[in-house]
Amino acid sequence: CIVMAYVEGHDLEQELDRHGALEPQRALRLFRGCLEALAVCHSQGVVHKDLKPANLMLRDPGQPYEALMLIDFGVAHAVVDKRLTEEGYCVGTPRYFPPEYIKSFHVSPAMDVYQMGLILIEMLTGRSPVQGDVITRVEINRHGVLSRVEEIVASSEDKLWRRAMMHLMNSPLWPALEKALERDPLERYTDAAAFLEGMDAVRWPELGLLGHGTASVTGLVAPSQGSPTSQLPSAPTLAMAPPSPAWVRAQARQVAPE
């Protein structure tokens, strides 16, 4: 018998589809709480490996206590067991594959960091910079999204998204995102805890909205002596039963017997 918790709400993908980009302060508060939960997983040697808006559950949306929950550890990887690195095939979502996974199927906590960086851009601007068919998405991530981001933004026909991206790229938050999205995993934040420290070091002014009911990052543009992200009200730190490394090993053996 398997007992699962009932969660009132919907996933982040549905939230973005229905309402577009999140208001920046709300996005950062939710993201920080989710990053804290991911840091706990990393501290236990577990890499989620398939982070995307559809795998982040927005519990009690719109309520003061709303939170993002990590779900679907179905392809999670136990970094303590080197035998579980995939040989010759990718499992996950191409839009969020980091370069090292496409090239050599390498899995580490830095993989989750890359995926969370893409998700934060999506939360703040309304959509991912990695667009196109599957082949195009893989090609963008093969070289790292940063190598193409200026071209992608300049050629986008979505003026509102282009404007939001330009503001984000000129904000104090962008250097932290750049480090999270580095092509080389050794140059990236090593894990969610390091990404959290990078986020906490950012300072910015009051965050605002851009009208037409769509959130904007215009308030992130100018550096400020305001509060760092660690002083933003944090959403509850939640994860949907992060699996133990032993559980991950057992599941992997069922899929790919030794």
JSON list of C-alpha atoms in Angstrom, two decimals, residues 59-138:
[
{"chain": "A", "resi": 59, "resn": "ARG", "atom": "CA", "xyz": [0.80, 24.49, -2.96]},
{"chain": "A", "resi": 60, "resn": "ASP", "atom": "CA", "xyz": [-2.07, 26.79, -1.90]},
{"chain": "A", "resi": 61, "resn": "PRO", "atom": "CA", "xyz": [-1.46, 29.31, -4.73]},
{"chain": "A", "resi": 62, "resn": "GLY", "atom": "CA", "xyz": [-2.23, 32.92, -3.87]},
{"chain": "A", "resi": 63, "resn": "GLN", "atom": "CA", "xyz": [-2.27, 32.28, -0.12]},
{"chain": "A", "resi": 64, "resn": "PRO", "atom": "CA", "xyz": [0.23, 33.89, 2.28]},
{"chain": "A", "resi": 65, "resn": "TYR", "atom": "CA", "xyz": [1.66, 30.44, 3.03]},
{"chain": "A", "resi": 66, "resn": "GLU", "atom": "CA", "xyz": [1.91, 29.24, -0.60]},
{"chain": "A", "resi": 67, "resn": "ALA", "atom": "CA", "xyz": [5.04, 27.28, -1.42]},
{"chain": "A", "resi": 68, "resn": "LEU", "atom": "CA", "xyz": [6.80, 25.46, -4.26]},
{"chain": "A", "resi": 69, "resn": "MET", "atom": "CA", "xyz": [7.25, 21.74, -3.60]},
{"chain": "A", "resi": 70, "resn": "LEU", "atom": "CA", "xyz": [9.71, 19.45, -5.36]},
{"chain": "A", "resi": 71, "resn": "ILE", "atom": "CA", "xyz": [7.90, 16.48, -6.89]},
{"chain": "A", "resi": 72, "resn": "ASP", "atom": "CA", "xyz": [8.56, 13.56, -9.25]},
{"chain": "A", "resi": 73, "resn": "PHE", "atom": "CA", "xyz": [11.87, 12.02, -8.20]},
{"chain": "A", "resi": 74, "resn": "GLY", "atom": "CA", "xyz": [11.27, 9.23, -10.72]},
{"chain": "A", "resi": 75, "resn": "VAL", "atom": "CA", "xyz": [14.61, 9.73, -12.50]},
{"chain": "A", "resi": 76, "resn": "ALA", "atom": "CA", "xyz": [16.54, 10.97, -9.45]},
{"chain": "A", "resi": 77, "resn": "HIS", "atom": "CA", "xyz": [20.21, 10.01, -9.25]},
{"chain": "A", "resi": 78, "resn": "ALA", "atom": "CA", "xyz": [22.23, 8.94, -6.22]},
{"chain": "A", "resi": 79, "resn": "VAL", "atom": "CA", "xyz": [25.59, 10.63, -6.68]},
{"chain": "A", "resi": 80, "resn": "VAL", "atom": "CA", "xyz": [27.11, 8.33, -4.07]},
{"chain": "A", "resi": 81, "resn": "ASP", "atom": "CA", "xyz": [26.82, 5.41, -6.51]},
{"chain": "A", "resi": 82, "resn": "LYS", "atom": "CA", "xyz": [29.04, 5.96, -9.55]},
{"chain": "A", "resi": 83, "resn": "ARG", "atom": "CA", "xyz": [27.57, 2.89, -11.28]},
{"chain": "A", "resi": 84, "resn": "LEU", "atom": "CA", "xyz": [24.31, 4.73, -11.88]},
{"chain": "A", "resi": 85, "resn": "THR", "atom": "CA", "xyz": [25.66, 7.24, -14.41]},
{"chain": "A", "resi": 86, "resn": "GLU", "atom": "CA", "xyz": [23.76, 6.53, -17.61]},
{"chain": "A", "resi": 87, "resn": "GLU", "atom": "CA", "xyz": [25.69, 5.08, -20.52]},
{"chain": "A", "resi": 88, "resn": "GLY", "atom": "CA", "xyz": [24.53, 6.20, -23.93]},
{"chain": "A", "resi": 89, "resn": "TYR", "atom": "CA", "xyz": [21.09, 7.67, -23.28]},
{"chain": "A", "resi": 90, "resn": "CYS", "atom": "CA", "xyz": [19.47, 10.75, -21.75]},
{"chain": "A", "resi": 91, "resn": "VAL", "atom": "CA", "xyz": [16.50, 10.73, -19.40]},
{"chain": "A", "resi": 92, "resn": "GLY", "atom": "CA", "xyz": [14.64, 13.94, -18.69]},
{"chain": "A", "resi": 93, "resn": "THR", "atom": "CA", "xyz": [13.43, 17.04, -20.54]},
{"chain": "A", "resi": 94, "resn": "PRO", "atom": "CA", "xyz": [15.63, 18.41, -23.38]},
{"chain": "A", "resi": 95, "resn": "ARG", "atom": "CA", "xyz": [14.64, 22.03, -22.69]},
{"chain": "A", "resi": 96, "resn": "TYR", "atom": "CA", "xyz": [16.39, 21.77, -19.32]},
{"chain": "A", "resi": 97, "resn": "PHE", "atom": "CA", "xyz": [19.36, 19.50, -20.15]},
{"chain": "A", "resi": 98, "resn": "PRO", "atom": "CA", "xyz": [22.69, 21.06, -19.10]},
{"chain": "A", "resi": 99, "resn": "PRO", "atom": "CA", "xyz": [25.62, 20.86, -21.58]},
{"chain": "A", "resi": 100, "resn": "GLU", "atom": "CA", "xyz": [27.54, 18.14, -19.70]},
{"chain": "A", "resi": 101, "resn": "TYR", "atom": "CA", "xyz": [24.52, 15.83, -19.65]},
{"chain": "A", "resi": 102, "resn": "ILE", "atom": "CA", "xyz": [24.00, 16.15, -23.41]},
{"chain": "A", "resi": 103, "resn": "LYS", "atom": "CA", "xyz": [27.68, 15.51, -24.14]},
{"chain": "A", "resi": 104, "resn": "SER", "atom": "CA", "xyz": [28.64, 12.84, -21.63]},
{"chain": "A", "resi": 105, "resn": "PHE", "atom": "CA", "xyz": [25.57, 12.02, -19.49]},
{"chain": "A", "resi": 106, "resn": "HIS", "atom": "CA", "xyz": [27.41, 13.47, -16.49]},
{"chain": "A", "resi": 107, "resn": "VAL", "atom": "CA", "xyz": [25.20, 13.91, -13.41]},
{"chain": "A", "resi": 108, "resn": "SER", "atom": "CA", "xyz": [26.00, 16.08, -10.39]},
{"chain": "A", "resi": 109, "resn": "PRO", "atom": "CA", "xyz": [24.17, 18.63, -8.21]},
{"chain": "A", "resi": 110, "resn": "ALA", "atom": "CA", "xyz": [25.37, 21.27, -10.71]},
{"chain": "A", "resi": 111, "resn": "MET", "atom": "CA", "xyz": [22.91, 19.74, -13.17]},
{"chain": "A", "resi": 112, "resn": "ASP", "atom": "CA", "xyz": [20.02, 20.72, -10.90]},
{"chain": "A", "resi": 113, "resn": "VAL", "atom": "CA", "xyz": [21.55, 24.19, -10.53]},
{"chain": "A", "resi": 114, "resn": "TYR", "atom": "CA", "xyz": [21.47, 24.72, -14.32]},
{"chain": "A", "resi": 115, "resn": "GLN", "atom": "CA", "xyz": [17.84, 23.62, -14.47]},
{"chain": "A", "resi": 116, "resn": "MET", "atom": "CA", "xyz": [16.85, 25.88, -11.57]},
{"chain": "A", "resi": 117, "resn": "GLY", "atom": "CA", "xyz": [18.54, 28.83, -13.29]},
{"chain": "A", "resi": 118, "resn": "LEU", "atom": "CA", "xyz": [16.39, 28.28, -16.37]},
{"chain": "A", "resi": 119, "resn": "ILE", "atom": "CA", "xyz": [13.29, 27.94, -14.20]},
{"chain": "A", "resi": 120, "resn": "LEU", "atom": "CA", "xyz": [13.98, 31.25, -12.43]},
{"chain": "A", "resi": 121, "resn": "ILE", "atom": "CA", "xyz": [14.24, 33.04, -15.79]},
{"chain": "A", "resi": 122, "resn": "GLU", "atom": "CA", "xyz": [10.92, 31.48, -16.75]},
{"chain": "A", "resi": 123, "resn": "MET", "atom": "CA", "xyz": [9.29, 32.56, -13.49]},
{"chain": "A", "resi": 124, "resn": "LEU", "atom": "CA", "xyz": [10.46, 36.17, -13.92]},
{"chain": "A", "resi": 125, "resn": "THR", "atom": "CA", "xyz": [9.83, 36.61, -17.66]},
{"chain": "A", "resi": 126, "resn": "GLY", "atom": "CA", "xyz": [6.99, 34.22, -18.46]},
{"chain": "A", "resi": 127, "resn": "ARG", "atom": "CA", "xyz": [8.82, 31.72, -20.65]},
{"chain": "A", "resi": 128, "resn": "SER", "atom": "CA", "xyz": [12.12, 29.92, -21.13]},
{"chain": "A", "resi": 129, "resn": "PRO", "atom": "CA", "xyz": [14.83, 31.28, -23.43]},
{"chain": "A", "resi": 130, "resn": "VAL", "atom": "CA", "xyz": [15.21, 27.71, -24.75]},
{"chain": "A", "resi": 131, "resn": "GLN", "atom": "CA", "xyz": [12.58, 27.50, -27.50]},
{"chain": "A", "resi": 132, "resn": "GLY", "atom": "CA", "xyz": [12.06, 25.62, -30.77]},
{"chain": "A", "resi": 133, "resn": "ASP", "atom": "CA", "xyz": [11.75, 21.92, -31.59]},
{"chain": "A", "resi": 134, "resn": "VAL", "atom": "CA", "xyz": [13.55, 19.23, -29.61]},
{"chain": "A", "resi": 135, "resn": "ILE", "atom": "CA", "xyz": [16.66, 19.32, -31.81]},
{"chain": "A", "resi": 136, "resn": "THR", "atom": "CA", "xyz": [16.92, 23.11, -31.47]},
{"chain": "A", "resi": 137, "resn": "ARG", "atom": "CA", "xyz": [16.48, 22.97, -27.70]},
{"chain": "A", "resi": 138, "resn": "VAL", "atom": "CA", "xyz": [19.19, 20.34, -27.36]}
]
